Short mmCIF file of N, CA and C in Angstrom, two decimals:
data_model
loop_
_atom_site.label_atom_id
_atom_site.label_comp_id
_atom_site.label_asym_id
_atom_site.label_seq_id
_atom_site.Cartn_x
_atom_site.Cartn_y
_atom_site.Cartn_z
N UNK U 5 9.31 -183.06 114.99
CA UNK U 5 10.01 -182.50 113.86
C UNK U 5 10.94 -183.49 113.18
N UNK U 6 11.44 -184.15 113.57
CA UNK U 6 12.09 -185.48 113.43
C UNK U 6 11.25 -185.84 112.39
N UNK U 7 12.17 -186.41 110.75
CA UNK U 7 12.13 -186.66 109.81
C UNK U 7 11.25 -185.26 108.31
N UNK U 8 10.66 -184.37 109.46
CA UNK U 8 10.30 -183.59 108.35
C UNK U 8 11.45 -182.80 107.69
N UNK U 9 12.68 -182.23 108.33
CA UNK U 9 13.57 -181.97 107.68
C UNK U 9 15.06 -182.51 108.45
N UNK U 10 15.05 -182.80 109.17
CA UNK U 10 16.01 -183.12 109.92
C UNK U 10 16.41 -184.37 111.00
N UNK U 11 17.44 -184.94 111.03
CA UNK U 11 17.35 -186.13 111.54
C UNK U 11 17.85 -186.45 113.41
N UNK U 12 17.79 -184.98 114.05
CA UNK U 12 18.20 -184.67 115.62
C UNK U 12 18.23 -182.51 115.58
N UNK U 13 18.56 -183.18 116.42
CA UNK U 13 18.30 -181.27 116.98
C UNK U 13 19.40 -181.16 118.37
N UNK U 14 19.93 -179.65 118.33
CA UNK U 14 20.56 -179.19 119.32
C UNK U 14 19.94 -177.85 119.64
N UNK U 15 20.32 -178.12 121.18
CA UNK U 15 19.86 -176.49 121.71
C UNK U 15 20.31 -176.56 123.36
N UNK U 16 19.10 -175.95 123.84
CA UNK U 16 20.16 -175.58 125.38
C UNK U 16 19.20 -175.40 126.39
N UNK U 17 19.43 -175.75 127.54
CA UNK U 17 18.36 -176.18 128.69
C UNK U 17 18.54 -174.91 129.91
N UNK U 18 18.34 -174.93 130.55
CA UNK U 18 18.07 -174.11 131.61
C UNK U 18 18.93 -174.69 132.52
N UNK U 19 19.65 -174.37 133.80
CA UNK U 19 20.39 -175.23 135.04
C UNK U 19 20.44 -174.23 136.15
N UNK U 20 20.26 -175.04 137.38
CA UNK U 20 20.56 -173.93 138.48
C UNK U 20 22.00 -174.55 139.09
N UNK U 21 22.73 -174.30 139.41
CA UNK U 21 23.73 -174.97 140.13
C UNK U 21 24.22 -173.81 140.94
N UNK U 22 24.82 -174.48 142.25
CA UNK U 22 25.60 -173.51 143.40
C UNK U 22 26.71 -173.39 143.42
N UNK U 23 27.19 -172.81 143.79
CA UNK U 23 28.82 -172.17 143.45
C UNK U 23 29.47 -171.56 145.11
N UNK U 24 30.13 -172.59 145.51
CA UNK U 24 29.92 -171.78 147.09
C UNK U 24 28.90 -171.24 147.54
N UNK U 25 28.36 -172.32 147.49
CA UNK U 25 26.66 -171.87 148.83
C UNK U 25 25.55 -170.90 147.42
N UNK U 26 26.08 -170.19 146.65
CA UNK U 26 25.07 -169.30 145.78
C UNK U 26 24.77 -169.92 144.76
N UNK U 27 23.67 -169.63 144.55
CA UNK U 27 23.10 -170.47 143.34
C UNK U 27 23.04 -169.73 142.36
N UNK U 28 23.35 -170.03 141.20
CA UNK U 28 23.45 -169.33 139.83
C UNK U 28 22.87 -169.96 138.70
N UNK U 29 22.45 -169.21 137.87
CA UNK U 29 21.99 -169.91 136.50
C UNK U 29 23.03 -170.17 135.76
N UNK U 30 22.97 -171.06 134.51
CA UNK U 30 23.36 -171.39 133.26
C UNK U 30 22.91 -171.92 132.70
N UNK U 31 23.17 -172.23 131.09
CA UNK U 31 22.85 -173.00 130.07
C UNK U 31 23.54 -174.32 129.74
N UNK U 32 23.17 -174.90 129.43
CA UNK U 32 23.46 -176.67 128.88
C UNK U 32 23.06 -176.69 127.61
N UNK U 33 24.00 -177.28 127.11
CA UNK U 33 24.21 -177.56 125.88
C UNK U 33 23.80 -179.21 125.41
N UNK U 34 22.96 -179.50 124.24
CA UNK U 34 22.40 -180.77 124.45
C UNK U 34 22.12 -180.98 123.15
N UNK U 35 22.60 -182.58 122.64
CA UNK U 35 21.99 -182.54 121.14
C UNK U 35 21.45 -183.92 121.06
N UNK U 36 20.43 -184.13 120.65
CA UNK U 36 19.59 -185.27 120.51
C UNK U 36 19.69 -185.55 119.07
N UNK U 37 19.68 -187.43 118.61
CA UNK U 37 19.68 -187.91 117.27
C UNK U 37 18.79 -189.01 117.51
N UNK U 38 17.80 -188.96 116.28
CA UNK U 38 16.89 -189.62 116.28
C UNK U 38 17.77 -191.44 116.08
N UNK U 39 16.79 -192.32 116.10
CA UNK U 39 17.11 -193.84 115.70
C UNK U 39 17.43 -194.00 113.91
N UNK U 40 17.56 -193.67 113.22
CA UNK U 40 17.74 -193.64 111.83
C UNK U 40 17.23 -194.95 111.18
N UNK U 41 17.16 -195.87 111.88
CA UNK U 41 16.68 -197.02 111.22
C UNK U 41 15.03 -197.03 111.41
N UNK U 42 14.18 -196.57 112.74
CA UNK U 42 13.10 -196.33 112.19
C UNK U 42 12.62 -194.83 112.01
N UNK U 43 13.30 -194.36 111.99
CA UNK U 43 12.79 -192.48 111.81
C UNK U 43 13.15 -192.10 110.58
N UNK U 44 12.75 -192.08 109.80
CA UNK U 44 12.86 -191.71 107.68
C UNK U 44 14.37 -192.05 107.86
N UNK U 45 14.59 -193.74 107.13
CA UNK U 45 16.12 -193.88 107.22
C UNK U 45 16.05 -193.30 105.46
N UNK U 46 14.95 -192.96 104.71
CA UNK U 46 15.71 -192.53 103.24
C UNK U 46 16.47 -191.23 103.55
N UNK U 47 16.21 -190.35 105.10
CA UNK U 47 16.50 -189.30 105.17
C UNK U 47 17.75 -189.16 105.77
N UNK U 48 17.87 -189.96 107.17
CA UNK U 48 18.65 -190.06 107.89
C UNK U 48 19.78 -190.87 108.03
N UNK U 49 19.41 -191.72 107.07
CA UNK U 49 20.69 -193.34 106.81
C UNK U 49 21.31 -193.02 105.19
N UNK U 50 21.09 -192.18 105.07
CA UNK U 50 21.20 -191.95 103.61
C UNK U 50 23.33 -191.47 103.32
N UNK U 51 23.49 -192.11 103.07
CA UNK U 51 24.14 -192.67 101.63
C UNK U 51 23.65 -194.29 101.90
N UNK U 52 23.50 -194.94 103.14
CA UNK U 52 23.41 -195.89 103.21
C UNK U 52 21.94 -196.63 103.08
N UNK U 53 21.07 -196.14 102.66
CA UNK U 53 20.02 -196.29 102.56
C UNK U 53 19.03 -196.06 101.14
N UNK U 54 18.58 -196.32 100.35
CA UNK U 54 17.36 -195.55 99.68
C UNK U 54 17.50 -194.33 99.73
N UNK U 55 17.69 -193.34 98.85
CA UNK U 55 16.89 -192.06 99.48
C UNK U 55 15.75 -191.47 99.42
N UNK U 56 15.18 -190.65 100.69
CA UNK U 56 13.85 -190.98 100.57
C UNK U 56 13.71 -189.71 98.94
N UNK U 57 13.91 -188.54 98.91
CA UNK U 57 14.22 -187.52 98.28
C UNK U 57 15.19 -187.77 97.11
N UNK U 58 14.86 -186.52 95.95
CA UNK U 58 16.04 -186.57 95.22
C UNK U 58 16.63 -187.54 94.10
N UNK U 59 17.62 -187.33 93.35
CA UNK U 59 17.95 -188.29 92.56
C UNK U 59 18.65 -189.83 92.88
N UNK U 60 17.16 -191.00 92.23
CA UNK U 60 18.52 -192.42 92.86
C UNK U 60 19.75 -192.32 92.69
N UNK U 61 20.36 -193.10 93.87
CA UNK U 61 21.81 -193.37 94.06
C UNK U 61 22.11 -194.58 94.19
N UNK U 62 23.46 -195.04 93.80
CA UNK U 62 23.43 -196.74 94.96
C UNK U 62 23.29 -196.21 96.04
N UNK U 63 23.28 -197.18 96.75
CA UNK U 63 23.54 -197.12 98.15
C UNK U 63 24.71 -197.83 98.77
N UNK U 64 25.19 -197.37 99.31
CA UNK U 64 27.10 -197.07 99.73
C UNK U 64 26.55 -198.48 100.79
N UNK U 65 27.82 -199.25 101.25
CA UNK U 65 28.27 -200.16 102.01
C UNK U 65 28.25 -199.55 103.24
N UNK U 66 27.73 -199.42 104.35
CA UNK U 66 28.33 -198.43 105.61
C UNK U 66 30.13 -199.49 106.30
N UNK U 67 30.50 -198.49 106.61
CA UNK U 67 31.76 -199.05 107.12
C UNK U 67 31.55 -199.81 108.51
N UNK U 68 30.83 -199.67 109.64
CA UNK U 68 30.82 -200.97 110.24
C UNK U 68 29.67 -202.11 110.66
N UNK U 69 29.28 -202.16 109.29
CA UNK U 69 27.99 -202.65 108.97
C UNK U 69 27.15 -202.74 109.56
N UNK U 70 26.97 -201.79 110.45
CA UNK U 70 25.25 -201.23 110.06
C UNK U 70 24.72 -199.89 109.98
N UNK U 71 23.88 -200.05 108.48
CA UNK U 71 23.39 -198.56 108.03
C UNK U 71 22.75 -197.12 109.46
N UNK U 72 21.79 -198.23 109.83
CA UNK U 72 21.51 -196.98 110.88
C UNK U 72 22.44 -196.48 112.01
N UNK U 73 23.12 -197.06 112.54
CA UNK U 73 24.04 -196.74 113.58
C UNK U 73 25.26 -196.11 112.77
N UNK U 74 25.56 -195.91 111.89
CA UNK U 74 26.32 -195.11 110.63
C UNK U 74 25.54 -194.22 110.06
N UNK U 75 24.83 -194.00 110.11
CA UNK U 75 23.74 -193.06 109.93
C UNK U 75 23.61 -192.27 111.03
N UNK U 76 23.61 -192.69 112.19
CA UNK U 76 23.46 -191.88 113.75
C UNK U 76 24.67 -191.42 113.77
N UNK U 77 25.63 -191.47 113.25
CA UNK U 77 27.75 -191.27 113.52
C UNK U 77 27.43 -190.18 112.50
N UNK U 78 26.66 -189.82 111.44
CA UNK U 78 27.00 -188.77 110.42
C UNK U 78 26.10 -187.71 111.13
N UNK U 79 24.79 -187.68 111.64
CA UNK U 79 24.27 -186.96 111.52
C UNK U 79 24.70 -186.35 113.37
N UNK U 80 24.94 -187.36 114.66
CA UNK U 80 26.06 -187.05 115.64
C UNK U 80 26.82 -185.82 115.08
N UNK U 81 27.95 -186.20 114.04
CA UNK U 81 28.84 -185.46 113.74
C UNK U 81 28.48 -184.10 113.34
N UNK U 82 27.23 -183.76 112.57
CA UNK U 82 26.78 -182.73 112.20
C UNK U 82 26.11 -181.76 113.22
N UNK U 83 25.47 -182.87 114.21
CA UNK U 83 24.92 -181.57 115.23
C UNK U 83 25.89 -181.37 116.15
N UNK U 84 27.04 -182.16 116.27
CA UNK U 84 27.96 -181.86 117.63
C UNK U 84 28.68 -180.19 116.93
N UNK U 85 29.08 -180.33 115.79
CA UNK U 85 29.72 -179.32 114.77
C UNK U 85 28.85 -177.89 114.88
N UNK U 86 27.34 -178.34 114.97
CA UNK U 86 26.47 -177.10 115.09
C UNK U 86 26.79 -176.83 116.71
N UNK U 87 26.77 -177.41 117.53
CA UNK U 87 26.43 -177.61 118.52
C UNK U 87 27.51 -176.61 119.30
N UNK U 88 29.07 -176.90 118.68
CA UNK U 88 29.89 -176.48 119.30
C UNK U 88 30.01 -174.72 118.80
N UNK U 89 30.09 -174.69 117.20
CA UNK U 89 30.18 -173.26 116.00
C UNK U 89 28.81 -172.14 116.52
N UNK U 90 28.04 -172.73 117.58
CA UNK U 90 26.21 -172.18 117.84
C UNK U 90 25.40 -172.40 118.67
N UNK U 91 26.54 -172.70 120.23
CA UNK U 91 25.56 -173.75 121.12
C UNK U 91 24.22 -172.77 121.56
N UNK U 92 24.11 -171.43 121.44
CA UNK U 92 23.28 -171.09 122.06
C UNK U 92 22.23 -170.03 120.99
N UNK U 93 22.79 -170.26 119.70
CA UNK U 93 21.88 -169.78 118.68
C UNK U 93 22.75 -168.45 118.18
N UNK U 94 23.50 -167.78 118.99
CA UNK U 94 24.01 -166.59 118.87
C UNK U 94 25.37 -167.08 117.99
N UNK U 95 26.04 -168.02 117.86
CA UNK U 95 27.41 -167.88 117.40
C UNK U 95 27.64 -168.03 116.06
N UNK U 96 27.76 -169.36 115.51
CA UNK U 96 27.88 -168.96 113.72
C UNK U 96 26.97 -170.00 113.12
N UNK U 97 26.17 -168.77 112.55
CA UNK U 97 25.18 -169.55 111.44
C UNK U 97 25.42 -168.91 110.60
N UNK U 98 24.70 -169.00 109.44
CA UNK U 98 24.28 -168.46 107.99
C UNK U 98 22.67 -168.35 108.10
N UNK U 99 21.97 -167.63 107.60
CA UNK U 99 20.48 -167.11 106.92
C UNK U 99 20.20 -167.14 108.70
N UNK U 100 18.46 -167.08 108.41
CA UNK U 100 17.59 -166.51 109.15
C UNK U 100 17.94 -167.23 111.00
N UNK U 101 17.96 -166.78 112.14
CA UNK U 101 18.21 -167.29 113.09
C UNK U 101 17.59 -168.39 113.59
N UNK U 102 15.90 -168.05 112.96
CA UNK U 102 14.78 -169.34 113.09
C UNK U 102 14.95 -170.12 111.99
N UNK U 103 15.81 -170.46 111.30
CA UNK U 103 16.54 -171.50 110.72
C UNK U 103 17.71 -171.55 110.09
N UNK U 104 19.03 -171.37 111.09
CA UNK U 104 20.22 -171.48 110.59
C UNK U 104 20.55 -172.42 109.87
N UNK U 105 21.57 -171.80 109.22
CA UNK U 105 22.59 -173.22 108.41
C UNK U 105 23.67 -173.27 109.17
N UNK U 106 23.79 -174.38 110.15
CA UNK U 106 25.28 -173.82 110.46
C UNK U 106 26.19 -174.88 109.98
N UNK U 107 27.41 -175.02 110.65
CA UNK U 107 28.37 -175.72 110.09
C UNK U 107 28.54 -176.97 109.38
N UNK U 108 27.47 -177.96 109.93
CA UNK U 108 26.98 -179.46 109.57
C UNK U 108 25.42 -179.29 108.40
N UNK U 109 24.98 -178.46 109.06
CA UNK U 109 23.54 -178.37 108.22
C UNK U 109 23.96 -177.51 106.91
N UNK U 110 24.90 -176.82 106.58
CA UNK U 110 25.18 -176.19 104.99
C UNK U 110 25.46 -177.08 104.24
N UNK U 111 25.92 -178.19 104.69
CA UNK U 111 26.68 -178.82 103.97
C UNK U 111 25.89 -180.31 103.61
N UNK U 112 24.46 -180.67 103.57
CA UNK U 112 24.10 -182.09 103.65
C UNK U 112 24.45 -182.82 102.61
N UNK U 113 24.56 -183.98 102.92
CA UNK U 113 24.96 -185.02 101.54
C UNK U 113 26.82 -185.15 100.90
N UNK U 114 27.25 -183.76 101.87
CA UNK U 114 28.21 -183.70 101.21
C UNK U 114 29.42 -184.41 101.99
N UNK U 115 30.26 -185.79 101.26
CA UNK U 115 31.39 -186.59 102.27
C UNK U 115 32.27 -186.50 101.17
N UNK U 116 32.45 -185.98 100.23
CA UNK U 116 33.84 -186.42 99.75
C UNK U 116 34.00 -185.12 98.29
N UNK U 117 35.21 -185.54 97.71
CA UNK U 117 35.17 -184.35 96.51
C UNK U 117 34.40 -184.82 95.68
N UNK U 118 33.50 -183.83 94.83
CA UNK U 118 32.77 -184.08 93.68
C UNK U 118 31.30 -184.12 94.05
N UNK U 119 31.62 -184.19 95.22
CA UNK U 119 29.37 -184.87 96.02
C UNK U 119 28.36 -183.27 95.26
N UNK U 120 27.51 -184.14 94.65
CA UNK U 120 26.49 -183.50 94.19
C UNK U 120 25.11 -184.03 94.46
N UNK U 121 24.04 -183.57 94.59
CA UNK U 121 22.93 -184.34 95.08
C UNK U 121 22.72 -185.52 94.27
N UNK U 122 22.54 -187.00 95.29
CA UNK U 122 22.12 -187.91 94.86
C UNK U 122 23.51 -188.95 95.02
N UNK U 123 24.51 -188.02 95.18
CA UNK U 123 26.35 -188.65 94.85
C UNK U 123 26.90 -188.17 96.04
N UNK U 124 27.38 -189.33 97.02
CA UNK U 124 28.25 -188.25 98.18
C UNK U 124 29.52 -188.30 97.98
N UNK U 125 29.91 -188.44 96.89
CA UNK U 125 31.55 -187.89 96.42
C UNK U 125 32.50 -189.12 96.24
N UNK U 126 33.88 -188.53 95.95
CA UNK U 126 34.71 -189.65 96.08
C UNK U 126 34.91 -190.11 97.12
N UNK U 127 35.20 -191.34 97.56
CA UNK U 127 35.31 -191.74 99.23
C UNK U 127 36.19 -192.66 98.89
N UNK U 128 36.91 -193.06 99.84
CA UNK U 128 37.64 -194.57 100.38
C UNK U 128 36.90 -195.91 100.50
N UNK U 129 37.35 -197.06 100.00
CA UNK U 129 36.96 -197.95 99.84
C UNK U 129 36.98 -199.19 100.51
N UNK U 130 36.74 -199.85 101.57
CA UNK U 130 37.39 -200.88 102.11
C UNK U 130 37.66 -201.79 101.19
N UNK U 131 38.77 -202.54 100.99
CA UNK U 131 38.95 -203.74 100.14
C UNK U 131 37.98 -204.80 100.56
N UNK U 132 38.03 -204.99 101.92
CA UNK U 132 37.56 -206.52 102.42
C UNK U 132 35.91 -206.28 102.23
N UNK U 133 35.01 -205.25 102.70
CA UNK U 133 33.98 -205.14 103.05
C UNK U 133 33.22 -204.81 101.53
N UNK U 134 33.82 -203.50 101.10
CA UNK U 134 33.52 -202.76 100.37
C UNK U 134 32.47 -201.91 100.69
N UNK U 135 32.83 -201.42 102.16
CA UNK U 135 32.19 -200.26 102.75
C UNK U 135 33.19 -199.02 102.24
N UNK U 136 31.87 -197.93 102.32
CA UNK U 136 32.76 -196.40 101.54
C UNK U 136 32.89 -195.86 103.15
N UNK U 137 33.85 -194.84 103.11
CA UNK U 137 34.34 -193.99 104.83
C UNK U 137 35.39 -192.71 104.11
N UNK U 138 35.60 -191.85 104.62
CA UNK U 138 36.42 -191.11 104.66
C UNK U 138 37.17 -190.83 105.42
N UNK U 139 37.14 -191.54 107.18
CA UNK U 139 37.48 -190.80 108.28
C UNK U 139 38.16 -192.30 108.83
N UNK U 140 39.48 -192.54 109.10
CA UNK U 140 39.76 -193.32 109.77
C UNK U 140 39.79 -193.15 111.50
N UNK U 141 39.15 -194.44 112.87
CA UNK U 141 39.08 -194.06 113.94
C UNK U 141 40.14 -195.17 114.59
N UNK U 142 40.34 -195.21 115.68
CA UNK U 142 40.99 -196.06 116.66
C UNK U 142 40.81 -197.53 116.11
N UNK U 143 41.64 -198.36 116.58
CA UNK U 143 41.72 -200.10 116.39
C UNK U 143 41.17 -200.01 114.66
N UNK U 144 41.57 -199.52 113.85
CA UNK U 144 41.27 -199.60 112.30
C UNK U 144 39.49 -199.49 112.39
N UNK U 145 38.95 -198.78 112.97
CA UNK U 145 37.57 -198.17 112.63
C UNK U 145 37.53 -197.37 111.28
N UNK U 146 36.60 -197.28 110.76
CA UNK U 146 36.28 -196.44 109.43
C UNK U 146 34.84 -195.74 109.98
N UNK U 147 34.56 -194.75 109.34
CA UNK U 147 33.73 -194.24 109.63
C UNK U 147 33.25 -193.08 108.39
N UNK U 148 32.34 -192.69 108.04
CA UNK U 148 31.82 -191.38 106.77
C UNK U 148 31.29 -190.66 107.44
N UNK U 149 31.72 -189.24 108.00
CA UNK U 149 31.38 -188.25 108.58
C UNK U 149 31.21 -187.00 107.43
N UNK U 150 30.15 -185.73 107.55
CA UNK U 150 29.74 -185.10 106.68
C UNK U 150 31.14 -183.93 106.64
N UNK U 151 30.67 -183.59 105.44
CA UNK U 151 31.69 -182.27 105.49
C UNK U 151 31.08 -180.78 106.05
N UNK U 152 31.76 -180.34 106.58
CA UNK U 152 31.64 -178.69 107.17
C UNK U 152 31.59 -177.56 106.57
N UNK U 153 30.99 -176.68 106.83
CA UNK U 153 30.83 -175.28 105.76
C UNK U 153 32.57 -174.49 106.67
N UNK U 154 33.25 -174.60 105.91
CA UNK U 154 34.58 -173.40 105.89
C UNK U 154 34.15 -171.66 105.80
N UNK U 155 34.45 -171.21 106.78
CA UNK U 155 33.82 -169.58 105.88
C UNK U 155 35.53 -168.89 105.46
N UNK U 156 36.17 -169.48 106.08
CA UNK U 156 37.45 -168.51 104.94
C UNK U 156 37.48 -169.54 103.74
N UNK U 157 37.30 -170.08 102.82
CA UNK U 157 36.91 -170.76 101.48
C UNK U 157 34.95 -170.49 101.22
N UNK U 158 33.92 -170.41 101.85
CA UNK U 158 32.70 -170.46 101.83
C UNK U 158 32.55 -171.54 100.60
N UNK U 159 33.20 -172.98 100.94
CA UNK U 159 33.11 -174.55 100.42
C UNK U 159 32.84 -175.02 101.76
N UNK U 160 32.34 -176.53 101.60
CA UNK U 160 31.69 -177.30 102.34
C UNK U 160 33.54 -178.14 102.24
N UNK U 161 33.80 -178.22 103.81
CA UNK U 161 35.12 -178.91 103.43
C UNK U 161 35.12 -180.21 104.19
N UNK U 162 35.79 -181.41 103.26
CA UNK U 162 35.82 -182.98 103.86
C UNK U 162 36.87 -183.27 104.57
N UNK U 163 37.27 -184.53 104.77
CA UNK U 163 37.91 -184.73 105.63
C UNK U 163 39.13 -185.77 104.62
N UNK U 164 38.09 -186.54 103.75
CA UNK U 164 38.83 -187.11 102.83
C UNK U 164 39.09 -186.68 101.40
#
């Protein structure tokens, strides 16, 4: 399924584990992301890439230069977001259950104010690089993580 609409997947495994001598079931929680540099990077590397879809764009600077592994940090961010709002399918989506929208997936393309398809919004600029980011991390990391579907606003909300 990887690259026909989506660039990783979350869901949930089976586990036996013992608990004082008894063994009990549970679920695991697990989210897999494809390589973005060879798995449709117009899809998956995208602001930083070509897109494969949709109206041309430039293509944005990634903040720690390199597109696919900045590409794996956005779309990470989107399934950990589903992952946590829906780990087991039951918690918060939008539309049909056999294909939710949930918190990361309502919102694609969208990193900054103004993002409209083809445009992922206003963003931050590095001076030195002239990589785009919205999200500052540890030791002056930059990073462009997607925005989230809000349901008290029902807007896709950023970070920057």
């Amino acid at each position: 399924r990887i690259c026909r609409a989506r660039c990783g997947n979350h869901g949930i495994v089976p586990s036996l584990s013992k608990i004082n001598g008894k063994s009990s079931s549970s679920r695991s929680v697990y989210v897999w992301v494809g390589n973005s540099e060879t798995q449709c990077p117009g899809l998956c590397e995208w602001p930083f890439h070509e897109a494969a879809n949709g109206p041309p764009s430039p293509v944005l600077v990634a903040p720690n230069g390199d597109a696919a592994m900045d590409g794996v940090v956005i779309n990470l961010a989107s399934l950990l977001a589903g992952a946590v709002t829906n780990p087991f399918g039951d918690g918060y989506f939008q539309g049909p259950k056999e294909a939710p929208l949930e918190a990361g997936s309502a919102c694609p393309g969208v990193f900054g104010k103004g993002s409209h398809p083809g445009f992922a919004g206003d963003l931050l600029k590095d001076d030195k690089s002239g990589a785009s980011y919205n999200a500052n991390g540890i030791k002056g990391r930059k990073f462009l993580v997607p925005g989230l579907f809000d349901p008290a606003t029902s807007t896709c909300s950023t970070v920057g």
